[in-house]
XYZ file of C-alpha atoms in Angstrom:
601
model
C -21.072 0.897 -33.713
C -19.729 1.618 -30.230
C -16.543 3.289 -29.656
C -14.358 0.270 -27.897
C -11.234 1.645 -27.267
C -10.424 -0.964 -24.132
C -8.187 -3.775 -26.089
C -6.150 -0.774 -28.029
C -6.031 1.949 -25.378
C -2.462 1.820 -23.620
C -2.432 0.947 -19.804
C -1.864 3.796 -17.288
C -1.275 4.298 -13.758
C -4.346 6.658 -13.413
C -6.661 4.269 -11.849
C -8.603 4.602 -8.817
C -8.767 2.148 -5.765
C -11.725 0.596 -4.416
C -12.132 -1.826 -1.305
C -13.070 -3.111 1.832
C -10.468 -5.257 4.053
C -11.023 -8.407 1.929
C -11.124 -7.546 -1.652
C -9.547 -4.525 -3.834
C -9.713 -3.401 -7.313
C -8.041 -0.908 -9.810
C -10.711 1.049 -11.680
C -9.492 3.012 -15.096
C -10.950 6.422 -15.676
C -13.526 4.901 -18.040
C -14.871 2.864 -14.922
C -12.852 -0.548 -15.855
C -11.973 -2.609 -13.628
C -8.629 -3.721 -14.714
C -7.515 -5.587 -11.792
C -8.406 -7.805 -9.033
C -7.578 -10.538 -6.778
C -9.853 -12.839 -6.039
C -10.737 -14.066 -3.122
C -7.681 -12.819 -1.171
C -5.372 -9.716 -2.518
C -2.529 -12.526 -3.576
C -4.415 -14.732 -5.026
C -5.319 -15.291 -8.421
C -5.398 -11.865 -10.682
C -9.220 -12.721 -12.067
C -9.453 -9.169 -13.091
C -5.569 -8.733 -14.966
C -6.312 -6.703 -18.067
C -3.459 -4.454 -16.830
C -1.121 -7.079 -17.490
C -1.833 -7.859 -20.854
C -3.501 -11.398 -20.429
C -3.342 -13.684 -23.304
C -6.848 -14.597 -23.379
C -9.162 -12.319 -24.236
C -10.641 -10.207 -21.235
C -9.906 -10.188 -17.597
C -11.527 -6.646 -16.966
C -15.100 -5.516 -16.347
C -16.177 -2.964 -18.721
C -18.851 -0.510 -18.765
C -18.907 0.783 -22.326
C -20.613 3.684 -23.488
C -21.623 3.968 -26.901
C -20.195 7.059 -28.956
C -17.837 7.883 -26.124
C -16.449 11.138 -26.188
C -14.893 11.810 -22.578
C -15.073 10.514 -19.411
C -14.698 12.277 -15.406
C -13.934 10.870 -12.344
C -13.747 11.190 -8.563
C -14.421 10.139 -5.410
C -17.414 10.487 -2.649
C -15.381 13.143 -0.337
C -14.110 11.215 2.687
C -14.721 7.744 1.367
C -13.538 4.980 -1.146
C -16.470 5.208 -3.037
C -15.661 6.032 -6.809
C -17.463 8.004 -9.009
C -17.321 7.873 -12.920
C -19.081 9.943 -15.374
C -18.860 8.916 -19.175
C -20.559 11.179 -21.684
C -21.041 10.680 -25.528
C -20.690 12.572 -28.532
C -24.915 12.942 -28.756
C -25.659 14.764 -25.039
C -26.034 11.121 -23.323
C -24.224 10.314 -19.807
C -23.578 7.919 -17.089
C -22.754 7.748 -13.834
C -20.744 4.522 -12.735
C -20.808 4.134 -8.523
C -17.899 1.429 -7.679
C -17.443 0.678 -3.959
C -16.862 -2.659 -2.277
C -19.514 -2.759 1.153
C -17.814 -1.968 4.534
C -20.073 -1.160 7.737
C -21.278 -2.583 10.909
C -23.773 -5.058 10.902
C -25.167 -6.924 13.345
C -22.456 -6.021 15.906
C -19.755 -6.753 13.517
C -17.955 -5.616 10.444
C -19.590 -6.494 7.370
C -16.862 -6.839 4.468
C -17.470 -9.531 2.073
C -15.440 -10.402 -0.902
C -17.909 -8.486 -3.142
C -17.650 -5.573 -5.547
C -20.710 -3.366 -6.105
C -21.478 -1.285 -9.300
C -24.786 1.275 -10.066
C -24.917 2.440 -13.572
C -27.365 5.586 -13.830
C -28.569 7.491 -16.857
C -27.954 11.508 -16.226
C -28.350 13.169 -19.655
C -29.747 11.782 -23.050
C -30.214 8.732 -24.647
C -26.944 6.252 -23.843
C -26.683 3.086 -24.888
C -24.123 0.945 -22.841
C -22.401 -2.822 -23.244
C -21.318 -4.320 -19.900
C -18.364 -6.976 -20.758
C -17.903 -9.163 -17.869
C -14.958 -11.161 -18.291
C -12.771 -12.536 -15.390
C -10.346 -15.141 -16.248
C -8.286 -18.314 -14.807
C -4.978 -18.960 -13.526
C -2.997 -15.196 -14.077
C -5.238 -14.746 -17.896
C -4.525 -18.213 -19.304
C -8.246 -18.697 -19.833
C -12.305 -18.050 -19.676
C -13.497 -18.889 -16.709
C -16.511 -20.797 -16.770
C -20.224 -20.101 -16.436
C -23.151 -21.281 -15.967
C -26.944 -18.746 -15.342
C -29.589 -18.620 -13.843
C -33.167 -16.234 -14.281
C -31.067 -12.996 -12.764
C -27.626 -14.050 -12.031
C -24.452 -15.590 -13.487
C -21.819 -18.035 -11.801
C -18.481 -17.275 -12.664
C -15.911 -20.332 -11.646
C -12.912 -18.698 -11.024
C -9.449 -20.521 -10.141
C -9.893 -20.258 -6.501
C -13.551 -19.470 -6.109
C -17.298 -19.198 -7.553
C -18.267 -15.755 -7.774
C -21.834 -14.864 -8.523
C -23.184 -11.904 -10.451
C -27.005 -10.513 -9.495
C -28.465 -7.864 -11.409
C -31.415 -6.607 -12.564
C -30.190 -6.349 -15.988
C -31.317 -9.777 -17.918
C -28.258 -12.145 -17.594
C -28.424 -12.669 -21.909
C -27.326 -9.175 -22.348
C -24.301 -9.639 -19.957
C -23.432 -13.060 -21.163
C -23.643 -11.872 -25.015
C -22.370 -8.529 -24.102
C -25.547 -6.681 -26.212
C -25.307 -3.149 -26.108
C -29.374 -1.853 -24.450
C -30.376 1.857 -24.001
C -29.978 2.735 -20.467
C -33.823 3.999 -19.693
C -33.001 3.764 -15.277
C -30.219 2.513 -12.828
C -28.892 -0.890 -13.222
C -27.301 -3.060 -10.446
C -24.825 -5.260 -10.576
C -23.534 -7.479 -7.248
C -20.480 -9.552 -7.814
C -20.103 -11.531 -4.812
C -20.086 -14.645 -2.800
C -21.852 -17.993 -4.749
C -25.249 -17.064 -2.457
C -28.699 -16.122 -3.022
C -29.076 -12.275 -2.521
C -32.466 -11.909 -0.236
C -33.237 -8.497 -1.792
C -33.142 -6.958 -5.234
C -29.685 -5.521 -6.431
C -31.177 -1.994 -6.398
C -32.345 -2.791 -2.317
C -29.011 -4.070 -1.706
C -26.728 -1.335 -3.057
C -29.069 1.435 -2.009
C -28.472 0.485 1.550
C -24.654 -0.944 1.530
C -23.727 2.418 -0.428
C -25.520 4.532 2.457
C -23.979 2.408 5.269
C -20.521 2.444 3.582
C -20.294 6.011 3.038
C -21.543 6.473 6.686
C -18.747 4.116 8.103
C -16.060 5.942 5.905
C -16.893 9.262 6.726
C -16.690 8.454 10.363
C -13.705 6.952 10.261
C -12.097 10.073 8.559
C -14.220 12.442 11.040
C -11.550 10.981 13.643
C -8.684 11.456 12.028
C -5.976 13.967 13.336
C -5.432 15.534 10.325
C -2.644 18.183 9.746
C -4.278 22.237 8.738
C -2.855 22.040 5.583
C -3.374 19.432 2.821
C -6.127 17.696 4.308
C -7.644 15.950 1.174
C -4.122 14.398 0.046
C -3.633 13.102 3.541
C -7.095 11.709 4.054
C -7.219 10.341 0.751
C -3.743 8.794 1.310
C -5.146 7.309 4.767
C -8.152 5.681 3.224
C -5.889 3.779 0.487
C -3.861 2.582 3.385
C -6.277 1.408 5.007
C -7.667 -0.659 2.086
C -4.234 -2.373 1.996
C -4.833 -4.042 5.065
C -6.350 -7.566 4.774
C -8.791 -7.586 7.833
C -8.877 -11.349 8.245
C -5.408 -11.224 9.724
C -4.417 -7.842 10.229
C -1.352 -7.858 7.221
C -0.455 -4.923 5.104
C 0.307 -5.389 2.004
C 3.273 -3.172 0.413
C 0.978 -2.634 -3.023
C -2.019 -4.386 -4.816
C -0.075 -5.190 -8.085
C 2.535 -7.611 -8.697
C 5.409 -6.490 -11.809
C 4.383 -3.033 -12.628
C 8.153 -2.058 -14.036
C 10.409 0.401 -11.718
C 11.426 2.035 -15.260
C 10.531 1.092 -18.863
C 11.438 -2.323 -19.933
C 13.675 -2.739 -17.077
C 12.854 -6.077 -15.754
C 12.520 -4.687 -12.490
C 9.042 -6.561 -11.947
C 8.266 -8.034 -8.693
C 5.504 -9.059 -6.956
C 4.191 -6.632 -4.132
C 1.452 -8.519 -2.726
C 2.737 -9.527 0.549
C 3.203 -8.033 4.078
C 6.925 -6.807 4.245
C 6.984 -6.402 8.184
C 9.482 -2.782 7.654
C 6.858 -1.245 4.861
C 4.034 -2.244 7.327
C 5.450 -0.898 10.219
C 6.044 2.310 8.192
C 1.875 2.563 7.406
C 1.182 1.293 10.988
C 3.321 4.452 12.462
C 1.650 6.775 10.002
C -1.573 6.050 10.519
C -0.519 6.321 14.610
C 0.096 9.923 13.632
C -3.365 10.619 12.292
C -4.894 8.547 15.406
C -5.954 5.537 13.525
C -4.671 2.985 16.026
C -6.899 0.206 15.079
C -4.876 -0.638 12.458
C -1.476 -0.933 14.399
C -3.850 -3.191 17.020
C -4.430 -5.246 14.184
C -1.327 -5.549 12.332
C 0.400 -6.266 15.728
C -2.124 -9.339 15.961
C -0.743 -10.456 13.023
C 3.053 -10.229 13.524
C 2.567 -11.834 16.821
C 0.940 -14.884 15.190
C 3.951 -14.872 12.913
C 6.354 -14.681 15.920
C 5.033 -17.219 17.704
C 6.118 -20.571 15.758
C 9.655 -18.733 15.311
C 11.158 -18.922 18.792
C 14.571 -17.970 18.778
C 15.119 -18.500 14.989
C 15.827 -15.295 12.556
C 12.653 -13.399 11.380
C 11.915 -13.383 7.401
C 11.404 -9.812 6.170
C 8.218 -10.672 4.104
C 5.242 -12.754 4.607
C 1.798 -14.130 3.003
C -1.438 -12.384 4.016
C -1.939 -15.438 5.982
C 0.950 -16.184 7.398
C 2.460 -18.061 4.659
C 6.529 -17.968 4.938
C 7.684 -19.458 1.965
C 6.938 -16.982 -1.241
C 8.429 -19.011 -4.090
C 8.570 -16.722 -6.809
C 8.170 -17.889 -10.249
C 7.345 -16.379 -13.606
C 3.973 -16.019 -15.331
C 3.979 -16.918 -19.129
C 0.312 -16.140 -19.652
C 0.277 -12.365 -18.712
C 2.641 -10.141 -21.052
C 3.006 -7.371 -18.917
C 1.943 -3.702 -18.010
C 2.547 -2.476 -21.489
C 4.281 -5.766 -22.500
C 6.681 -5.164 -20.447
C 7.467 -8.614 -18.479
C 8.298 -10.490 -16.813
C 4.940 -10.908 -14.863
C 6.211 -12.558 -10.901
C 4.006 -14.112 -8.707
C 5.975 -14.584 -5.567
C 8.757 -12.719 -4.088
C 12.396 -14.087 -3.266
C 12.907 -11.398 -1.009
C 11.388 -14.029 1.792
C 14.822 -16.309 1.136
C 16.953 -13.188 2.260
C 18.153 -11.727 5.730
C 17.157 -7.784 6.164
C 18.027 -7.405 9.885
C 15.946 -3.922 10.004
C 12.416 -6.099 10.363
C 13.443 -6.388 14.610
C 13.811 -2.548 15.293
C 10.524 -2.363 12.513
C 8.184 -4.785 15.013
C 9.346 -3.172 17.856
C 9.078 0.548 16.752
C 5.720 -0.761 15.272
C 4.411 -2.096 18.598
C 5.840 0.731 21.072
C 2.830 2.772 20.978
C 0.638 0.232 22.177
C 2.473 0.879 25.936
C 2.356 4.560 25.860
C -1.084 5.737 24.047
C -3.906 5.562 27.454
C -6.651 5.362 24.284
C -5.995 1.952 23.588
C -8.241 -0.578 25.279
C -6.104 -3.554 24.839
C -2.437 -1.775 26.211
C 0.976 -3.159 25.995
C 1.895 -5.089 29.202
C 4.440 -7.490 30.648
C 3.541 -10.435 28.210
C 3.627 -8.373 24.949
C 6.911 -6.917 26.079
C 8.335 -10.665 26.964
C 7.670 -11.043 23.370
C 9.008 -8.032 21.780
C 12.442 -8.930 24.193
C 12.593 -11.965 21.747
C 13.027 -9.544 18.673
C 15.372 -7.448 20.865
C 17.693 -10.566 21.520
C 17.389 -11.190 17.674
C 18.720 -7.599 17.130
C 21.565 -7.727 19.168
C 22.606 -11.022 17.614
C 22.045 -9.853 13.723
C 22.876 -6.543 14.109
C 26.415 -6.156 12.887
C 25.814 -9.540 10.487
C 25.445 -9.142 7.023
C 22.498 -8.805 4.749
C 20.770 -7.699 1.813
C 19.357 -4.373 3.398
C 15.895 -2.850 2.789
C 16.872 -1.995 -0.512
C 16.878 -5.980 -1.221
C 20.353 -6.291 -3.240
C 20.110 -9.541 -4.944
C 23.684 -10.093 -5.643
C 25.834 -8.543 -2.444
C 25.229 -8.347 1.309
C 26.941 -5.865 3.646
C 26.617 -4.454 7.029
C 24.171 -2.269 6.353
C 23.895 0.807 8.755
C 20.131 1.284 7.959
C 19.554 -2.094 9.441
C 22.044 -1.814 12.127
C 20.745 1.228 13.288
C 17.072 -0.322 13.500
C 18.414 -3.154 15.634
C 19.766 -0.361 17.726
C 16.453 1.031 17.453
C 14.628 -1.993 18.977
C 16.846 -2.061 22.229
C 16.461 1.560 22.339
C 12.718 1.336 22.633
C 12.961 -1.932 24.927
C 14.286 0.364 27.663
C 11.506 2.960 26.968
C 9.047 0.183 27.265
C 10.662 -1.252 30.490
C 10.745 1.792 32.111
C 7.023 2.660 31.532
C 6.286 -0.915 33.107
C 8.572 -0.410 35.906
C 10.938 -3.598 34.923
C 13.970 -1.629 36.410
C 16.203 -4.067 35.460
C 15.430 -4.754 32.172
C 15.672 -1.419 31.778
C 18.997 -1.148 32.656
C 19.856 -4.066 30.545
C 18.264 -2.607 27.256
C 19.590 0.628 27.988
C 23.661 -0.384 28.348
C 23.102 -2.851 25.027
C 21.720 0.337 23.547
C 24.199 2.219 24.034
C 27.266 -0.104 23.532
C 25.653 -0.880 20.009
C 25.211 2.831 19.108
C 29.443 3.492 19.902
C 30.037 0.503 17.151
C 27.668 1.554 14.660
C 29.181 5.100 14.880
C 32.708 3.965 14.715
C 31.865 1.751 11.611
C 29.238 3.861 9.485
C 30.713 7.549 9.902
C 33.258 7.628 6.907
C 35.874 10.724 8.662
C 37.411 11.103 5.101
C 34.092 12.088 3.314
C 32.346 13.428 5.976
C 29.105 11.892 6.099
C 27.698 8.637 7.380
C 27.661 5.896 4.713
C 25.655 3.198 3.759
C 27.585 0.104 5.143
C 30.620 -0.849 7.661
C 33.563 1.172 6.444
C 32.087 1.887 2.937
C 31.959 4.909 0.394
C 28.575 5.206 -0.764
C 25.316 6.667 0.149
C 21.611 5.660 0.168
C 18.996 7.527 0.830
C 17.632 4.991 4.098
C 20.597 7.260 6.177
C 17.909 9.900 5.821
C 15.829 8.311 8.774
C 19.028 8.308 11.249
C 17.530 11.264 12.657
C 13.889 10.036 12.497
C 14.511 6.861 14.596
C 16.484 8.821 17.317
C 19.968 7.556 16.055
C 21.213 10.947 15.766
C 19.589 14.572 16.603
C 19.110 16.699 13.525
C 21.038 18.982 14.741
C 23.776 16.892 14.514
C 26.748 18.581 12.433
C 27.045 14.493 10.760
C 23.342 14.189 10.148
C 23.269 17.760 8.604
C 26.164 16.944 6.147
C 25.159 13.692 5.521
C 21.587 15.281 4.183
C 23.804 17.425 2.021
C 25.749 14.930 0.430
C 22.420 12.636 -0.380
C 20.959 16.233 -1.863
C 24.222 16.388 -4.182
C 24.500 12.637 -5.216
C 21.040 11.089 -5.831
C 18.883 14.448 -6.400
C 17.701 14.876 -9.633
C 15.843 17.794 -9.668
C 13.118 17.925 -7.170
C 13.196 14.100 -6.677
C 15.343 11.660 -5.436
C 16.653 8.200 -5.704
C 17.355 5.973 -3.335
C 20.898 4.730 -4.699
C 22.767 5.352 -7.738
C 25.568 2.411 -7.296
C 24.530 0.207 -10.033
C 22.803 -3.468 -8.700
C 21.611 -6.166 -9.962
C 19.767 -4.611 -13.129
C 22.118 -2.250 -13.516
C 21.570 1.757 -12.351
C 18.461 2.640 -11.755
C 16.480 5.144 -13.725
C 13.421 6.244 -11.809
C 13.079 8.207 -8.165
C 11.918 6.372 -5.209
C 8.829 8.520 -3.844
C 9.371 7.408 -0.084
C 12.978 8.502 -0.795
C 11.871 11.723 -2.167
C 9.422 12.410 1.209
C 12.414 11.160 3.486
C 14.553 13.868 2.020
C 11.775 16.587 2.362
C 11.340 15.569 5.913
C 15.346 16.113 6.685
C 15.684 19.164 4.919
C 12.534 20.494 7.506
C 14.285 19.176 10.185
C 17.844 20.503 9.804
C 16.075 23.543 9.032
C 15.112 24.324 5.269
C 11.237 23.950 5.572
C 11.058 26.566 2.537
C 13.006 24.384 0.243
C 11.001 21.269 1.925
C 7.852 22.814 1.479
C 8.131 23.655 -1.862
C 9.158 19.877 -2.827
C 6.345 18.621 -0.824
C 4.060 20.975 -3.174
C 6.010 19.685 -6.360
C 5.296 15.955 -5.323
C 1.530 16.471 -4.520
C 1.226 17.375 -8.246
C 2.644 14.798 -9.235
C -0.060 12.672 -7.712
C -2.593 11.077 -10.346
C -6.174 12.927 -10.754
C -7.537 10.612 -7.923
C -4.772 11.886 -5.511
C -2.714 8.318 -5.669
C 0.824 7.279 -6.159
C 2.859 4.156 -7.065
C 6.141 3.609 -6.364
C 8.430 5.897 -8.291
C 8.530 8.831 -10.790
C 10.580 9.144 -13.866
C 12.167 12.648 -13.370
C 11.954 13.886 -16.780
C 8.695 13.014 -17.609
C 6.920 12.807 -14.035
C 5.390 9.592 -15.434
C 4.384 6.625 -12.593
C 6.298 3.526 -12.447
C 6.230 0.892 -10.002
C 3.856 -1.085 -7.880
C 0.318 0.636 -7.040
C -0.867 1.908 -4.667
C 2.475 1.871 -3.044
C 1.991 1.829 0.686
C 5.674 3.524 0.961
C 4.367 6.616 -1.109
C 1.387 7.466 0.344
C 2.822 7.080 4.062
C 5.692 9.627 3.133
C 2.976 12.281 1.783
C 1.595 11.872 5.250
C 4.403 12.196 7.370
C 5.775 14.901 5.417
C 2.298 16.916 5.510
C 2.376 16.324 9.123
C 5.842 17.905 9.726
C 5.537 20.581 7.662
C 1.728 21.531 7.749
C 1.166 24.711 10.079
C -0.489 23.934 13.535
C -3.671 24.161 14.283
C -3.516 26.761 17.063
C -1.120 28.825 14.764
C -3.248 28.913 11.828
C -7.078 29.764 13.660
């Protein structure tokens, strides 16, 4: 009998990611697709085994009889995942997973399509193919119809077609068979494949490998930790929805921030703040196209907003309302519900968004490599963000940690509003708009003084999280990064030290420790750890920073990826996955800490 652990094996975040800007899938270390939303990142999860569906299935497994062990890796510098499965008798198969992305007929080809090639590599392996997409977030099985060499799956929002050189009956009835030659599977749009599955996969795999290797070839990587940075950069690229330019915070919903905490949120949307961090990280690597695509997304959003406040998060196809609901047909990651779809953060005021938009756009005006640089019209659009920043800088908000039960004038939000004014002054100078440069400079100077007066606590001897407050949060570590203070300013050094004492747990950092709507946090927040690493380096503690960074690299999963949170006691990953914030932090810290190429060679 085949070994069939897929039903009982506990879920983990040892997952690979494949994608192409239109579709993304998570694959476990036995080559089982356990999460994929179709036809968009934020749509129904047709493959939802990661979230314990009510109906049987929600996965696409290649099960090897008498399974013994597995190996998994990415092809270097690509988003192509290779899994090798070994049985107890010397048999083995290799599963190659990818989503096509390459140039074709003068445009980028990136369909909503998953491709798999399963090849025998030793012995006489026998496999079983289980392709079991579900509908309505795991509530029911997909209806199917089949032809001579294809099966159609009627999903909630789209019809997908599997075309294969394996007999449809073997797949439909999940029958085991000996794998004597490579088997090919193309799961894509409901249209006829104009070539054999083998020829299609051979050609698109070759071209997809070429695309990713070309993309990585032009990254300005640091001398040290190149492999880690490249993997993080590719994964960030997979989190951008090509059709609109939106960048999602993560590809999943409702993986708890800690075990049984009910801190389960849907991250399959575009937070302007998170996306701005992603853009800035990729810009530092020279991958500026993501910035141009994201700015297109943002300008489409703000074109209809006029002078009204801007929300913090939007759907990837510009949805402004993301009503939150709980899905009862999914029990949750390891049964730890609730599973939420939508995110009520869209209702919140988070005033740092204005600075996030301006900072993400600033390079448009200064980078002479860009084909379409920022001009006066672009500047005028950003001035609307500046006007809102001035208006909202000292208004209460939920802050970047999205408190649901309290509001304050948060220091980071106010400082980001200052950053919007400051960068607008620089941009106006670059454009030769002297009057506007003076205006924005004056506004920035005045706002800076007011923030300093209210966010510095003389009694405690450090900056605090909110006006006239007494608490710390990790966002204060960014005050030097955005230019609000110099890294060598004794006030910033004192704040960094205070944060290390109050929020540090060994080599990890919490974002805050004060109880919130769900009690006291139990896990460290990965990007905060990386912020702390950068702050240590900026304030002269580079050896300690390097040691902490090396420790964080060891906490990545086997494929080099990170979720949102880590449990300090166990090193276990929690929170949505893969988390763009965490990968951004890795890239930024590596860029700051690495030896320079000219010093190393």
